Amino acid sequence: MDQLDKNSLKPVFDKMLSKEEKEWLLKQHSVMIWLTGLSGSGKSTIAIALEKELHSRGLLCCMLDGDNIRSGINKNLDFTTDDRIENIRRIAEVAKLFMNIGVITIAAFISPEIVMRELAASIVGKDDFLEIYISTPLEVCEKRDVKGLYSKARKGKIDDFTGITAPYEPPLNPDLTIDTSDITVEEAVGRLLELVLPKIDTRR
Ligand code: ADP
């Protein structure tokens, strides 16, 4: 898009119903619960269990998961640094759409670099961004090898595999850290509920 086209954009965000008006309807405050960690650390498992738990309490959620997104809206993206950043940018923009209609959004993405998670937080708004570090050690993730990817990466069949041939930068100041080699899925969800319920459930 050239400069002229960009200048002719006239966003109407200020004329639309606000996030607060949508939240009032749903009786909840929408936040982004962003799970980051190595492949196999437990992000999807915890996100699915958390979504079910919140739903059962009458709270409307949407879960965005790495493989779902990469097989749909982001299927044209690869695992190069540029594409990983574009992957996160689009996810955050989609999350923002959900959050603006009051929906609690749970994201399960490796999102290996600090800069990627900062980008996501800046798009959705830092005040409503909860960074959850699923800190399960590499050895445990590799032993689980849920998708057989670690074994392939060790054999050199996958380039730029996070934790093996590509870096993972842990969050410096996460809102919560969960090591799934120490606790069960139910316990992990319990800790998340303690953190998020006071922020999201406006009926309390
Ligand atoms: P990720 O989304 O981080 O790639 P997954 O959730 O797909 O990870 O896989 C994690 C695997 O670890 C699953 O097979 C899950 O059953 C297993 N697992 C074992 N213990 C736990 C736990 N306490 N919390 C979450 N997952 C666990």
Coordinates of C-alpha atoms and ligand atoms in Angstrom, one line a residue:
M1 CA 0.0 0.0 0.0
D2 CA 1.5 3.4 -0.9
Q3 CA 1.4 6.5 1.2
L4 CA -1.6 8.0 -0.5
D5 CA -3.7 4.9 0.2
K6 CA -2.6 4.7 3.9
N7 CA -3.5 8.4 4.3
S8 CA -7.0 7.7 3.0
L9 CA -7.8 5.2 5.7
K10 CA -10.4 6.5 8.1
P11 CA -10.7 4.1 11.0
V12 CA -14.1 4.4 12.8
F13 CA -13.1 2.8 16.1
D14 CA -14.2 5.8 18.1
K15 CA -17.7 5.6 16.6
M16 CA -18.3 1.9 17.4
L17 CA -19.6 0.5 20.6
S18 CA -16.8 0.3 23.1
K19 CA -15.1 -2.7 24.7
E20 CA -16.6 -1.6 28.0
E21 CA -20.1 -1.6 26.5
K22 CA -19.6 -5.2 25.3
E23 CA -18.1 -6.2 28.6
W24 CA -21.1 -4.9 30.4
L25 CA -23.4 -7.1 28.3
L26 CA -21.3 -10.2 29.2
K27 CA -20.7 -9.2 32.8
Q28 CA -17.0 -9.9 32.5
H29 CA -13.7 -8.0 31.8
S30 CA -11.8 -9.4 28.9
V31 CA -8.1 -10.0 29.3
M32 CA -5.5 -11.8 27.2
I33 CA -4.0 -14.8 29.0
W34 CA -0.8 -15.5 27.0
L35 CA 0.9 -18.9 27.6
T36 CA 4.5 -19.1 26.5
G37 CA 6.9 -22.0 26.7
L38 CA 8.6 -24.7 24.8
S39 CA 6.8 -27.2 22.6
G40 CA 5.4 -29.9 24.8
S41 CA 5.6 -27.8 27.9
G42 CA 1.8 -28.0 28.4
K43 CA 0.4 -24.8 27.0
S44 CA -2.4 -26.2 24.9
T45 CA -3.4 -28.8 27.6
I46 CA -3.6 -26.1 30.2
A47 CA -5.3 -23.6 27.9
I48 CA -8.0 -26.1 27.0
A49 CA -8.6 -27.0 30.7
L50 CA -8.7 -23.4 31.7
E51 CA -11.2 -22.5 28.9
K52 CA -13.5 -25.3 30.0
E53 CA -13.3 -24.2 33.7
L54 CA -14.0 -20.5 32.9
H55 CA -16.8 -21.5 30.5
S56 CA -18.4 -23.6 33.2
R57 CA -18.4 -20.5 35.4
G58 CA -20.4 -18.6 32.8
L59 CA -17.4 -16.7 31.4
L60 CA -17.1 -16.5 27.6
C61 CA -13.6 -17.3 26.3
C62 CA -11.8 -17.9 23.0
M63 CA -8.7 -20.0 22.8
L64 CA -6.1 -19.3 20.1
D65 CA -3.7 -22.2 19.6
G66 CA -0.5 -22.4 17.6
D67 CA -1.3 -25.3 15.4
N68 CA -4.9 -24.2 14.8
I69 CA -3.7 -20.7 13.7
R70 CA -0.9 -22.1 11.6
S71 CA -3.3 -24.4 9.7
G72 CA -5.7 -21.5 9.1
I73 CA -5.2 -17.7 9.0
N74 CA -1.4 -18.1 9.1
K75 CA -0.9 -21.1 6.9
N76 CA 1.2 -19.0 4.5
L77 CA 3.8 -18.3 7.2
D78 CA 7.0 -20.2 8.0
F79 CA 9.3 -20.4 11.0
T80 CA 11.9 -17.8 9.9
T81 CA 12.3 -14.9 12.4
D82 CA 10.2 -12.5 10.1
D83 CA 7.4 -15.1 9.8
R84 CA 7.4 -15.9 13.5
I85 CA 7.0 -12.2 14.2
E86 CA 4.2 -11.8 11.6
N87 CA 2.6 -14.9 13.1
I88 CA 2.5 -13.2 16.5
R89 CA 1.4 -9.9 15.1
R90 CA -1.6 -11.4 13.3
I91 CA -2.5 -13.5 16.4
A92 CA -2.4 -10.4 18.6
E93 CA -4.6 -8.4 16.1
V94 CA -7.1 -11.3 16.1
A95 CA -7.0 -11.4 19.9
K96 CA -7.7 -7.7 20.0
L97 CA -10.9 -8.2 17.9
F98 CA -12.1 -10.8 20.4
M99 CA -11.1 -8.7 23.4
N100 CA -12.9 -5.7 22.0
I101 CA -16.1 -7.7 22.1
G102 CA -15.5 -8.6 25.7
V103 CA -14.3 -12.2 25.2
I104 CA -11.5 -13.5 27.5
T105 CA -8.8 -14.7 25.1
I106 CA -6.4 -17.5 25.9
A107 CA -3.4 -17.9 23.7
A108 CA -1.0 -20.9 23.6
F109 CA 2.0 -20.1 21.5
I110 CA 5.7 -20.8 21.9
S111 CA 6.4 -17.1 21.2
P112 CA 10.1 -17.7 21.9
E113 CA 11.4 -14.2 21.9
I114 CA 10.8 -11.4 24.4
V115 CA 10.3 -9.0 21.6
M116 CA 7.5 -11.1 20.1
R117 CA 5.6 -11.1 23.4
E118 CA 6.2 -7.4 23.8
L119 CA 4.7 -6.9 20.4
A120 CA 1.6 -8.9 21.3
A121 CA 1.2 -7.0 24.6
S122 CA 1.6 -3.6 22.8
I123 CA -1.1 -4.6 20.3
V124 CA -3.7 -5.9 22.7
G125 CA -2.8 -3.3 25.5
K126 CA -0.3 -4.0 28.3
D127 CA -2.9 -3.5 31.1
D128 CA -5.0 -6.4 29.9
F129 CA -2.1 -8.7 29.0
L130 CA -1.2 -11.5 31.4
E131 CA 2.1 -13.3 30.6
I132 CA 2.1 -16.9 31.8
Y133 CA 5.4 -18.8 31.6
I134 CA 5.0 -22.5 31.2
S135 CA 8.5 -23.3 32.4
T136 CA 8.6 -27.1 32.1
P137 CA 12.3 -27.9 31.5
L138 CA 13.5 -28.9 28.0
E139 CA 14.4 -32.5 29.2
V140 CA 10.8 -33.1 30.3
C141 CA 9.4 -31.6 27.1
E142 CA 11.8 -33.7 25.0
K143 CA 11.0 -36.8 26.9
R144 CA 7.2 -36.3 26.3
D145 CA 7.9 -35.5 22.7
V146 CA 4.1 -35.2 22.1
K147 CA 4.4 -34.6 18.4
G148 CA 7.7 -36.4 17.7
L149 CA 9.3 -33.1 16.8
Y150 CA 12.2 -33.2 19.3
S151 CA 13.4 -36.5 17.8
K152 CA 13.2 -35.0 14.3
A153 CA 15.0 -31.8 15.4
R154 CA 17.8 -33.9 17.1
K155 CA 18.2 -35.8 13.8
G156 CA 18.6 -32.4 12.0
K157 CA 15.3 -32.9 10.1
I158 CA 13.7 -29.6 11.4
D159 CA 15.5 -26.3 11.1
D160 CA 15.2 -23.6 13.8
F161 CA 13.5 -25.8 16.4
T162 CA 12.9 -23.8 19.6
G163 CA 15.0 -25.2 22.5
I164 CA 17.3 -27.3 20.2
T165 CA 18.5 -25.2 17.3
A166 CA 16.6 -21.9 18.0
P167 CA 16.6 -19.9 21.2
Y168 CA 13.9 -19.6 23.8
E169 CA 14.0 -16.4 25.9
P170 CA 12.1 -16.9 29.2
P171 CA 9.9 -14.0 30.4
L172 CA 11.7 -11.6 32.7
N173 CA 8.7 -10.7 34.8
P174 CA 5.8 -13.1 34.1
D175 CA 2.5 -12.8 35.9
L176 CA 2.7 -16.5 36.8
T177 CA 5.2 -19.3 36.2
I178 CA 4.0 -22.9 36.0
D179 CA 6.3 -25.9 35.7
T180 CA 4.1 -28.9 34.7
S181 CA 6.7 -31.4 35.8
D182 CA 5.9 -30.3 39.4
I183 CA 2.1 -29.9 39.3
T184 CA -1.0 -31.5 37.7
V185 CA -3.2 -29.9 35.0
E186 CA -5.9 -29.3 37.6
E187 CA -3.4 -27.6 39.9
A188 CA -2.1 -25.4 37.1
V189 CA -5.7 -24.4 36.3
G190 CA -6.3 -23.7 40.0
R191 CA -3.3 -21.3 40.1
L192 CA -4.5 -19.6 36.9
L193 CA -8.0 -19.1 38.3
E194 CA -6.6 -17.5 41.4
L195 CA -4.8 -15.0 39.2
V196 CA -7.5 -14.3 36.6
L197 CA -10.9 -14.6 38.3
P198 CA -10.5 -11.4 40.3
K199 CA -9.6 -9.5 37.1
I200 CA -12.3 -10.9 34.8
D201 CA -15.4 -11.8 36.8
T202 CA -17.2 -8.5 37.3
R203 CA -20.2 -10.3 39.0
R204 CA -18.1 -11.0 42.1
Ligands
ADP1 P1 2.4 -27.4 24.1 O1 1.0 -26.8 23.8 O2 3.1 -26.6 25.1 O3 3.2 -27.8 22.9 P2 0.9 -29.7 24.8 O4 -0.2 -29.3 25.8 O5 0.5 -30.0 23.4 O6 2.1 -28.7 24.9 O7 1.6 -31.1 25.4 C1 1.9 -31.3 26.7 C2 1.9 -32.8 27.0 O8 2.3 -33.0 28.3 C3 0.5 -33.4 26.8 O9 0.6 -34.6 26.3 C4 0.0 -33.5 28.3 O10 -0.9 -34.5 28.5 C5 1.4 -33.7 29.0 N1 1.3 -33.4 30.5 C6 1.8 -34.1 31.5 N2 1.6 -33.5 32.6 C7 1.1 -32.3 32.4 C8 0.7 -31.2 33.2 N3 0.9 -31.2 34.5 N4 0.2 -30.1 32.6 C9 0.1 -30.0 31.2 N5 0.4 -31.1 30.4 C10 0.9 -32.2 31.0

